[in-house]
XYZ file of C-alpha atoms in Angstrom:
692
model
C -47.214 6.561 57.093
C -43.695 8.103 57.038
C -43.160 11.332 58.689
C -43.281 14.514 56.880
C -40.534 17.022 57.428
C -40.741 20.458 55.843
C -37.560 22.014 54.067
C -36.621 24.374 57.241
C -37.000 21.734 59.905
C -34.841 19.435 57.469
C -31.922 21.957 57.287
C -32.498 22.972 60.814
C -32.098 19.470 62.452
C -29.163 18.334 60.108
C -27.612 21.679 60.074
C -27.382 21.614 63.834
C -25.876 17.883 63.836
C -23.072 19.010 61.181
C -22.787 22.877 61.037
C -21.786 24.253 64.324
C -19.209 26.398 62.534
C -20.482 27.367 59.488
C -21.600 30.723 60.280
C -18.037 31.953 61.375
C -14.700 12.768 27.851
C -13.998 13.100 30.537
C -10.507 11.977 31.168
C -9.602 15.082 28.979
C -10.490 17.514 32.001
C -7.667 18.298 34.247
C -7.310 18.689 38.087
C -7.674 22.477 37.735
C -11.106 22.272 36.295
C -12.207 20.787 39.474
C -10.370 23.223 41.902
C -12.373 26.402 40.344
C -15.632 27.199 42.154
C -17.721 25.354 39.467
C -16.515 22.275 37.609
C -16.153 22.157 33.870
C -18.472 19.245 32.236
C -18.357 17.509 28.984
C -21.843 15.805 28.696
C -23.915 18.855 27.796
C -22.653 19.235 24.201
C -19.272 17.134 24.132
C -17.470 20.463 24.304
C -15.668 21.309 27.735
C -18.000 23.881 29.397
C -18.356 25.484 32.965
C -21.762 25.128 34.355
C -22.809 28.688 33.546
C -22.584 27.833 29.874
C -24.336 24.689 29.171
C -27.514 24.550 27.454
C -29.114 22.308 30.175
C -29.348 22.159 33.698
C -26.816 19.778 35.229
C -25.880 17.815 38.251
C -22.354 16.827 39.163
C -21.956 14.084 41.859
C -18.029 13.921 42.351
C -15.974 11.463 44.313
C -16.310 13.342 47.721
C -20.026 13.204 47.449
C -20.332 9.529 46.531
C -18.537 8.430 49.340
C -20.215 10.844 52.063
C -23.427 9.268 50.446
C -22.730 5.790 51.990
C -24.587 4.522 48.679
C -24.537 0.742 48.416
C -25.201 0.751 44.670
C -24.756 2.987 41.781
C -28.432 3.646 41.418
C -28.454 5.006 45.040
C -26.228 7.761 43.873
C -29.385 9.467 41.833
C -31.227 10.268 45.027
C -29.133 13.389 44.981
C -30.585 14.453 41.628
C -33.476 16.892 41.667
C -36.543 15.481 39.850
C -35.170 11.879 40.203
C -37.384 8.934 41.377
C -35.172 6.113 42.349
C -36.575 2.951 43.912
C -35.762 -0.864 44.121
C -38.193 -3.024 42.213
C -38.479 -6.898 43.052
C -39.154 -7.592 39.374
C -41.709 -10.375 39.215
C -40.759 -11.597 35.414
C -37.357 -10.371 34.589
C -34.339 -9.253 36.689
C -34.790 -7.742 39.857
C -33.177 -4.224 40.057
C -33.650 -0.653 40.585
C -35.734 2.057 38.925
C -34.204 5.202 37.765
C -36.404 8.050 36.134
C -36.681 11.444 35.663
C -39.665 13.489 35.578
C -42.110 10.517 35.895
C -43.235 7.733 33.541
C -41.022 5.482 35.494
C -41.080 1.655 34.757
C -38.833 -1.201 35.627
C -36.346 0.259 32.845
C -34.989 3.597 32.545
C -36.225 3.502 28.464
C -36.290 7.174 28.234
C -33.028 8.118 29.919
C -29.657 7.663 28.253
C -27.182 5.673 30.607
C -23.420 6.084 29.557
C -20.358 5.112 31.206
C -17.155 6.904 29.614
C -19.500 7.583 26.738
C -20.505 4.128 26.124
C -24.179 3.498 26.332
C -25.383 0.689 28.592
C -29.077 0.870 27.105
C -29.702 -2.926 26.744
C -31.929 -3.422 23.370
C -34.359 -5.870 24.436
C -36.524 -3.819 27.009
C -34.242 -0.747 27.035
C -32.357 0.975 29.906
C -29.654 -0.863 31.979
C -29.841 -3.573 34.447
C -28.040 -1.838 37.121
C -26.713 -4.798 39.131
C -25.319 -6.271 36.039
C -23.093 -3.577 35.294
C -19.267 -4.364 35.829
C -18.327 -1.000 37.684
C -17.391 -0.763 41.217
C -18.327 2.618 42.909
C -14.760 2.959 44.033
C -13.501 3.567 40.186
C -16.143 6.108 39.751
C -14.454 9.867 39.427
C -17.970 11.758 38.948
C -21.185 11.527 37.580
C -22.719 14.154 35.276
C -26.372 14.287 34.791
C -27.928 16.338 32.286
C -31.478 17.184 33.564
C -33.482 17.451 30.303
C -33.704 16.211 26.773
C -30.405 15.764 25.001
C -31.024 13.747 21.909
C -29.335 16.782 20.009
C -26.013 15.529 21.640
C -26.699 11.734 22.049
C -29.648 10.974 19.977
C -33.009 8.896 20.451
C -33.667 7.550 23.690
C -31.949 10.723 25.300
C -35.219 11.664 25.997
C -35.647 13.175 29.330
C -32.060 13.285 30.438
C -28.434 11.714 30.483
C -26.462 10.135 33.004
C -22.879 9.976 32.412
C -20.812 8.024 34.558
C -17.108 8.949 34.447
C -14.673 6.420 35.677
C -11.056 7.201 37.210
C -7.975 7.350 35.033
C -5.371 4.900 35.761
C -2.833 7.386 36.124
C -4.393 8.627 39.159
C -5.190 5.193 40.969
C -1.492 3.775 40.786
C -1.024 1.109 43.694
C -3.330 -1.350 45.335
C -6.469 -0.793 47.040
C -8.582 -3.468 49.028
C -12.248 -2.792 50.229
C -14.475 -4.781 52.286
C -18.143 -4.299 53.287
C -20.430 -5.964 55.050
C -23.845 -5.856 56.924
C -27.362 -6.145 56.025
C -27.574 -4.982 52.663
C -24.808 -7.746 51.835
C -21.178 -8.557 51.308
C -18.625 -6.816 49.085
C -15.152 -7.403 48.547
C -13.267 -5.403 45.850
C -9.412 -5.432 44.997
C -7.875 -2.701 42.693
C -4.659 -2.422 41.101
C -2.946 0.270 38.997
C 0.336 0.312 37.150
C 2.116 1.702 34.472
C 4.463 0.744 31.538
C 7.048 3.078 29.655
C 4.025 4.256 27.451
C 0.805 3.034 29.283
C -1.186 3.322 32.571
C -3.706 0.630 33.596
C -6.025 -0.594 36.451
C -7.844 -3.704 36.938
C -10.357 -4.177 39.461
C -12.015 -7.403 40.805
C -15.341 -7.301 42.813
C -17.495 -10.188 44.620
C -20.831 -9.127 45.667
C -23.611 -10.806 47.474
C -26.930 -9.935 49.169
C -30.354 -11.168 50.100
C -32.166 -8.243 48.587
C -35.283 -7.212 50.441
C -34.799 -9.338 53.798
C -37.425 -12.063 53.994
C -39.578 -12.630 56.998
C -38.630 -15.217 59.742
C -40.705 -17.714 58.180
C -39.212 -17.099 54.723
C -42.298 -15.065 53.647
C -42.507 -11.467 52.780
C -45.453 -9.185 53.754
C -47.145 -12.103 55.477
C -48.099 -13.846 52.244
C -46.967 -17.407 52.295
C -47.706 -17.952 48.564
C -44.828 -15.333 47.550
C -41.320 -15.815 49.013
C -38.702 -13.312 48.304
C -37.126 -13.942 45.371
C -34.141 -11.478 45.093
C -30.895 -12.932 46.303
C -27.702 -12.445 44.165
C -24.099 -13.332 44.015
C -22.335 -11.235 41.409
C -18.627 -10.994 40.379
C -17.373 -8.189 38.236
C -14.052 -7.689 36.310
C -13.079 -4.486 34.988
C -9.451 -3.371 33.035
C -8.900 -0.179 31.629
C -5.526 0.756 29.874
C -4.497 4.001 28.300
C -1.651 4.132 25.824
C 0.397 7.388 24.770
C 1.143 6.012 21.516
C 3.069 9.189 20.196
C 3.109 12.798 21.209
C -0.244 13.130 19.555
C -1.979 9.938 19.796
C -3.538 8.323 22.622
C -5.325 4.797 22.719
C -7.766 3.822 25.457
C -8.867 0.120 25.795
C -11.549 -1.043 28.229
C -12.971 -4.347 29.197
C -15.562 -5.442 31.781
C -17.521 -8.605 32.846
C -20.132 -9.277 35.414
C -21.574 -12.686 36.051
C -23.237 -14.777 38.775
C -26.549 -15.746 40.247
C -29.848 -13.959 40.395
C -33.045 -15.078 42.043
C -36.476 -14.350 40.321
C -39.821 -15.748 40.249
C -43.084 -14.888 41.955
C -46.109 -17.033 40.994
C -45.309 -20.731 41.842
C -47.458 -22.212 38.861
C -46.124 -20.447 35.895
C -43.269 -18.118 37.301
C -41.658 -20.119 40.316
C -38.836 -19.136 42.527
C -35.657 -19.913 40.676
C -32.133 -18.882 40.059
C -31.014 -17.150 36.519
C -27.390 -16.905 35.612
C -26.513 -13.715 34.565
C -23.737 -12.234 32.173
C -22.714 -8.857 31.143
C -19.747 -7.908 29.077
C -18.410 -5.149 27.093
C -14.955 -4.175 24.918
C -14.442 -0.321 24.144
C -11.447 0.796 22.311
C -10.783 4.720 21.765
C -8.325 6.241 19.678
C -7.743 10.159 19.762
C -5.360 12.358 18.026
C -4.659 15.914 19.106
C -4.256 18.149 15.862
C -3.933 21.317 17.852
C -4.419 23.183 21.061
C -7.993 23.252 20.167
C -8.662 20.507 17.901
C -9.322 16.755 18.317
C -10.067 13.870 16.449
C -11.441 10.620 18.046
C -12.602 7.230 17.029
C -14.397 5.027 19.198
C -16.204 1.275 19.084
C -17.656 -0.704 21.602
C -19.441 -3.917 22.090
C -21.922 -4.831 24.569
C -23.512 -8.320 25.415
C -26.019 -9.230 28.042
C -27.225 -12.754 28.852
C -29.589 -14.425 31.022
C -29.976 -18.240 31.470
C -32.468 -20.107 33.021
C -34.659 -23.495 33.286
C -37.639 -23.474 35.251
C -39.335 -26.432 33.470
C -38.985 -28.803 36.366
C -40.329 -26.171 38.745
C -43.791 -25.363 37.036
C -46.739 -27.002 38.584
C -49.341 -28.315 36.247
C -52.507 -26.234 35.787
C -56.254 -26.869 35.823
C -58.328 -25.270 32.966
C -61.963 -25.355 31.910
C -61.785 -25.831 28.080
C -65.648 -25.407 26.512
C -66.953 -26.781 29.504
C -64.393 -29.820 30.068
C -62.039 -29.627 33.044
C -58.500 -30.208 31.494
C -54.906 -30.680 33.155
C -52.404 -28.677 31.384
C -48.606 -29.628 31.599
C -45.508 -27.291 31.310
C -45.838 -24.745 28.531
C -43.413 -24.443 25.734
C -40.965 -22.653 25.859
C -40.824 -22.971 29.646
C -40.779 -26.496 29.502
C -36.552 -26.505 28.519
C -33.364 -24.068 29.164
C -33.810 -20.737 27.908
C -31.364 -17.976 26.948
C -31.936 -14.433 26.492
C -29.040 -12.496 24.562
C -28.840 -8.889 23.740
C -25.797 -7.399 21.660
C -24.816 -4.052 20.910
C -22.194 -3.110 18.327
C -21.297 0.930 18.094
C -18.884 2.730 15.804
C -18.430 6.646 16.151
C -16.099 9.609 15.003
C -16.023 12.665 16.646
C -14.190 16.099 15.425
C -13.980 19.000 17.870
C -12.181 22.522 16.865
C -12.132 26.226 17.439
C -13.565 28.258 14.471
C -12.083 31.593 16.015
C -11.836 33.362 19.156
C -15.775 33.306 19.418
C -16.896 30.091 18.161
C -16.094 26.534 18.869
C -17.576 22.969 17.250
C -18.046 19.378 17.680
C -19.580 17.177 14.949
C -19.422 13.438 13.791
C -21.331 10.543 13.210
C -22.040 6.878 14.222
C -23.331 3.285 13.270
C -24.887 1.135 15.621
C -26.471 -2.505 15.299
C -28.266 -4.208 18.131
C -29.519 -7.798 18.177
C -31.583 -9.846 20.435
C -32.381 -13.630 20.932
C -35.002 -14.505 23.092
C -37.511 -17.581 22.643
C -39.757 -16.405 25.588
C -39.958 -12.694 24.517
C -39.318 -12.618 20.736
C -41.116 -16.191 20.113
C -38.000 -17.507 18.354
C -34.186 -17.997 19.262
C -33.343 -16.244 15.940
C -31.629 -12.965 16.214
C -34.051 -9.998 15.777
C -31.914 -6.791 14.703
C -31.899 -3.148 14.854
C -29.840 -0.691 12.638
C -29.074 2.878 13.155
C -26.976 5.496 11.615
C -26.499 9.172 13.081
C -24.843 12.468 12.138
C -24.577 15.260 15.166
C -23.046 18.405 15.649
C -23.024 21.418 18.027
C -21.858 25.044 17.659
C -21.018 27.249 20.480
C -20.936 30.794 19.691
C -20.364 34.153 21.451
C -21.647 36.788 19.518
C -21.435 39.151 22.352
C -19.099 39.070 25.312
C -21.847 38.233 27.728
C -23.996 36.014 25.673
C -23.214 32.397 24.723
C -25.411 30.501 22.274
C -25.547 26.559 21.560
C -26.799 25.368 18.388
C -27.158 21.417 18.053
C -28.825 18.859 16.309
C -28.730 15.227 15.491
C -29.991 13.519 12.532
C -30.702 9.808 12.770
C -32.055 7.038 10.545
C -33.051 3.538 11.798
C -34.684 0.378 10.721
C -37.790 0.875 12.610
C -39.161 4.508 12.280
C -36.879 5.839 9.409
C -35.431 9.519 9.672
C -35.824 11.676 12.410
C -34.152 15.371 13.392
C -33.512 16.130 16.855
C -32.638 19.790 17.271
C -31.755 22.345 20.264
C -31.155 25.977 20.612
C -29.860 27.512 23.685
C -28.600 31.077 25.127
C -26.842 31.987 28.178
C -26.666 35.268 29.205
C -24.210 36.783 32.112
C -26.133 39.268 34.077
C -23.028 39.620 36.044
C -19.785 37.405 36.320
C -21.505 35.339 38.738
C -25.327 35.551 37.665
C -26.432 33.653 34.567
C -29.654 33.171 33.003
C -30.731 30.380 30.348
C -33.226 29.692 28.019
C -33.387 26.712 25.576
C -35.997 24.859 23.148
C -35.405 21.367 21.733
C -36.855 18.300 20.581
C -35.940 14.649 21.231
C -37.340 11.029 20.425
C -37.489 7.711 21.992
C -37.205 4.852 19.517
C -39.616 1.748 20.105
C -37.492 -0.896 21.849
C -37.366 -4.343 20.211
C -39.674 -5.869 22.673
C -42.263 -3.175 21.886
C -41.649 -3.386 18.263
C -41.199 -7.309 17.495
C -42.271 -9.280 20.663
C -43.940 -12.183 20.656
C -44.559 -13.961 23.934
C -46.733 -17.311 23.095
C -47.002 -20.231 25.342
C -48.077 -23.742 24.283
C -49.691 -25.995 26.869
C -49.844 -29.794 26.314
C -53.059 -31.258 27.433
C -52.333 -34.170 29.740
C -55.809 -35.029 30.569
C -58.352 -35.985 29.523
C -57.134 -37.425 26.221
C -59.688 -38.401 23.476
C -61.431 -37.693 20.050
C -62.395 -34.291 19.583
C -60.238 -33.129 22.519
C -57.144 -30.886 21.780
C -53.398 -31.960 22.293
C -52.483 -28.766 22.970
C -53.647 -25.061 24.062
C -51.953 -21.839 22.857
C -51.817 -18.836 24.845
C -50.560 -15.452 23.455
C -49.309 -13.091 26.046
C -48.130 -10.349 24.279
C -47.576 -9.240 20.229
C -45.392 -6.497 19.381
C -46.454 -3.659 16.698
C -44.294 -2.961 13.976
C -46.169 0.203 12.948
C -45.200 2.307 16.130
C -43.885 5.907 15.620
C -41.236 7.156 17.934
C -42.156 9.170 21.222
C -41.447 12.704 20.765
C -40.859 15.495 23.354
C -40.840 19.067 22.772
C -38.845 20.811 25.561
C -38.706 24.467 26.820
C -36.392 25.373 29.650
C -35.730 28.668 31.843
C -32.702 28.673 33.948
C -30.857 30.854 36.462
C -27.219 29.945 38.277
C -25.862 32.002 40.837
C -22.087 31.448 41.797
C -21.872 31.827 45.406
C -18.178 31.446 45.645
C -16.156 29.023 47.364
C -17.570 26.267 45.464
C -21.044 27.234 46.039
C -23.782 27.481 43.328
C -27.721 28.055 43.452
C -29.282 26.536 40.488
C -32.956 27.212 39.558
C -34.888 25.485 36.674
C -38.438 25.979 35.251
C -39.093 23.380 32.221
C -42.298 22.712 30.108
C -42.167 19.487 28.316
C -45.006 18.283 25.888
C -44.721 14.537 25.003
C -46.560 13.284 22.351
C -47.191 9.447 21.006
C -46.414 7.936 24.392
C -45.885 4.108 23.596
C -48.292 2.257 26.030
C -49.462 -1.471 26.382
C -53.112 -2.678 26.180
C -55.187 -5.442 25.890
C -56.483 -6.481 22.499
C -58.105 -9.200 20.574
C -55.937 -11.011 18.170
C -54.743 -14.505 16.596
C -55.643 -17.871 17.782
C -55.346 -17.980 21.580
C -57.426 -19.890 24.309
C -58.281 -16.746 26.147
C -59.807 -13.953 24.095
C -59.106 -10.244 25.193
C -55.671 -11.276 27.437
C -53.235 -10.338 24.683
C -51.144 -7.281 25.131
C -49.681 -5.103 22.353
C -48.130 -1.441 22.287
C -49.497 1.458 20.511
C -48.839 5.367 20.162
C -51.895 6.219 22.398
C -51.153 9.250 24.692
C -50.137 12.752 25.103
C -48.828 14.485 28.618
C -47.571 17.649 29.439
C -44.891 17.847 32.076
C -44.298 21.083 34.201
C -41.291 21.266 36.613
C -39.623 23.700 39.005
C -36.221 22.495 40.525
C -33.708 24.134 42.674
C -30.139 22.790 43.578
C -27.926 24.483 46.199
C -24.008 23.297 46.846
C -21.991 25.295 49.064
C -18.756 24.834 51.020
C -18.179 26.355 54.442
C -14.637 26.498 54.886
C -12.424 23.501 54.398
C -14.300 21.186 56.506
C -18.153 21.495 55.724
C -19.953 20.565 52.283
C -23.783 21.016 51.457
C -26.207 19.829 48.579
C -29.641 20.232 48.700
C -32.234 19.636 45.617
C -35.691 20.100 45.589
C -38.115 19.545 42.815
C -41.917 19.992 42.316
C -43.096 17.716 39.068
C -46.938 18.183 37.808
C -47.812 15.735 34.917
C -51.267 16.296 33.050
C -52.781 13.935 30.574
C -53.618 15.691 27.289
C -56.275 15.077 24.786
C -55.409 12.323 22.304
C -57.329 10.220 19.337
C -57.691 7.129 22.020
C -60.767 6.664 23.599
C -61.189 5.978 27.288
C -59.281 6.575 30.167
C -55.465 5.872 29.807
C -54.307 2.426 31.809
C -51.477 4.122 33.595
C -52.093 7.069 35.655
C -49.462 9.166 34.266
C -49.741 12.156 36.662
C -48.888 9.867 39.465
C -45.954 8.253 38.000
C -43.862 11.111 39.552
C -43.722 12.427 43.077
C -45.099 15.945 42.953
C -42.725 16.975 45.486
C -39.488 15.643 46.565
C -36.378 16.793 48.155
C -32.828 15.443 48.965
C -30.009 16.881 51.416
C -26.408 15.586 52.124
C -24.165 17.391 54.762
C -20.803 16.349 55.317
C -18.292 17.655 57.847
C -14.717 16.823 58.575
C -14.795 16.752 62.343
C -11.295 16.271 63.013
C -8.292 15.618 60.692
C -9.198 11.927 61.094
C -12.812 11.767 61.598
C -15.530 12.598 59.057
C -19.199 12.428 59.709
C -22.376 12.949 56.918
C -26.024 12.657 57.005
C -28.495 12.411 54.302
C -32.127 12.851 53.984
C -34.293 11.893 50.838
C -38.177 12.420 50.740
C -40.528 11.829 47.936
C -44.114 12.141 47.467
C -46.932 9.592 46.727
C -46.144 8.146 43.468
C -47.614 5.132 41.507
C -44.801 3.848 38.599
C -46.033 2.130 35.660
C -46.820 -1.222 36.557
C -46.167 -0.462 40.040
C -48.340 0.078 42.957
C -50.044 3.359 44.498
C -47.541 4.175 47.270
C -47.451 7.038 50.011
C -44.827 9.050 50.614
C -41.422 8.176 51.963
C -38.977 9.685 54.107
C -35.248 8.099 54.682
C -32.519 9.708 56.703
C -29.045 7.726 56.290
C -26.006 8.368 58.538
C -21.984 7.807 57.844
C -19.172 8.132 60.078
C -15.788 7.493 58.924
C -12.263 7.322 60.402
C -9.216 7.681 58.380
C -6.043 6.072 59.618
C -2.161 5.342 58.364
C -0.794 2.105 58.977
C 2.782 0.378 57.373
C 3.155 3.106 54.644
C -0.562 2.842 53.294
C -3.793 4.677 54.069
C -7.223 3.559 55.157
C -10.559 4.267 55.985
C -13.110 2.449 58.454
C -16.820 3.548 58.043
C -20.021 2.687 59.510
C -23.112 3.274 57.438
C -26.911 3.434 58.611
C -29.433 3.729 55.993
C -33.115 4.669 56.818
C -32.114 5.298 60.478
C -35.867 6.040 61.634
C -36.694 2.428 60.240
C -39.445 3.888 58.674
C -41.651 1.486 56.306
C -40.877 3.029 53.122
C -42.309 0.879 50.404
C -40.627 1.436 46.769
C -42.480 0.251 43.737
C -44.523 -2.511 44.850
C -46.497 -2.328 48.306
C -44.816 -5.456 49.121
C -41.408 -3.648 48.790
C -40.682 -2.538 52.359
C -37.160 -1.285 53.046
C -36.419 -1.228 56.940
C -33.250 -0.125 58.808
C -29.971 -1.263 56.947
C -26.562 -1.088 58.348
C -22.863 -1.747 57.367
C -19.319 -1.449 58.063
C -16.831 -0.885 55.332
C -12.928 -1.130 55.341
C -10.861 0.539 52.749
C -7.099 0.282 52.642
C -4.677 1.487 49.825
C -1.003 1.141 49.433
């Protein structure tokens, strides 16, 4: 069992190492906003607000924290968020990747989280949530991450169910010149090249990244967990290209263009007979265009369009083994089933258009409002039963008013009305009040409602295999046998969450803050998979479908503390206690998923960084999570992980650089993530970055 360290010991050990002197849309934000004690954020309501006036608790991960964390993947950053569960999932069917979930109900896809990059949703329509490793985004291009810890459908619509992650990239004007970054070690290999330049009216940056790794390292004999029938199948080689250009068309008009592409090879597979170890070609691309007109000092109008496309190509037909099966007492030999007997392509696309208008309605009131159109389309012979595209359409109207009826009181009143082709029309409201007890202390209360729409796989999925009978052949014997694995349910209702939150924020000065949050959320009509009898299939009772079958209550208390000690030392600490209770529902029998175990009951994170000398910087990270059993995952014990990073800055031939060494899981604890055979040992890598 991993060692258990209490909070006092954690702070004492890390503090002794690094604190010897301690006791003595985003692009519109200016640098001065982040030189103040607390950052100004955009993600909570789409209005610029200090953290003391947002309607929900938030975590901001800035560029300095990203570097100090030593994170290898973007998803690793969210271990710094209280209440967030992050794990690496060697998915056995689709694409390996990270699991990121807030307040439980964790599964291989963040279906209940809204993930955005510069306001562009990266929620893939087929299964929901992002495929983190396929996002064309380099860590070096991230300016900061704003995490809204709570339902935010009033701002971003359905599927902003438990929270929102908004990744904000660096403006081209701030990254002029060339940057080269190289990293290598046990996690893998990474080479990144970025160049930023400008013309008379435009700034641009272009980033090229090549990345490869072996995932969870195999045992010496090519196995893992000592099981010769299950080789490790999570290697990848990915190339990323991204471009952003910001044009100043006139004194009032700005135009932003973004493009990104990610493509390469991923290993997958688990079971030799029908899911063999193989390679998939993966590709992901996006294009985004955003025009903004400044109508006045406090008024802007913007129009944004983006297109996402995800693609997976594979061909496992030549690798699948024949199977033996007993049909009505007769042993038969089955061949490769359709559609696995040939090349397969899965494609998911999203088209999104949105208009937004923000303005001041006087000295005490501001407003943002707008609307959008969305079209999703998916083609997947394996999961949808056809190569034809299945579609989903949605329209929405949204608005938020920030009103100051009293000098010390700030009200946020917001709502979004959505209509879509699956569940019709729903309204997601939110009301929040922030009261400033003193200039440095604020209490917050909020109530709201949010929905999660069914994804295409849940609503229209149709996974059906047809096995050819190779032998025996004769009169009265079938030539093929059908096997239905899954059938979607077209009468699903959206999941609903009714949220209640109390918060307290104390600004401690010198960039420090203590943030406390208590929330009670009631989740109704949870969509879950279950087995049922249907249709013509060879093995009755083995077909899965989906239904609105459960209700749960989530109670959570969270604390977050950030502080700077002088100019050289920074501390970030997070703690969360989450309890999930299954409530009575109309469905009989125990739920197939132990929802009360899908979030660690207790979790903590710590990041300490110190500038030891003008050239040397060191940091330590500690992450602990209690026992957990994610949906479709294994029941796992608590984990404890320590990370260390040491870096030296240097100058050479007019440029500046950094050489760093990162060691993750220093104690080599046998932490298991998502599945019992996903054992993460000690990992170390060295990196070199040079800018000129």
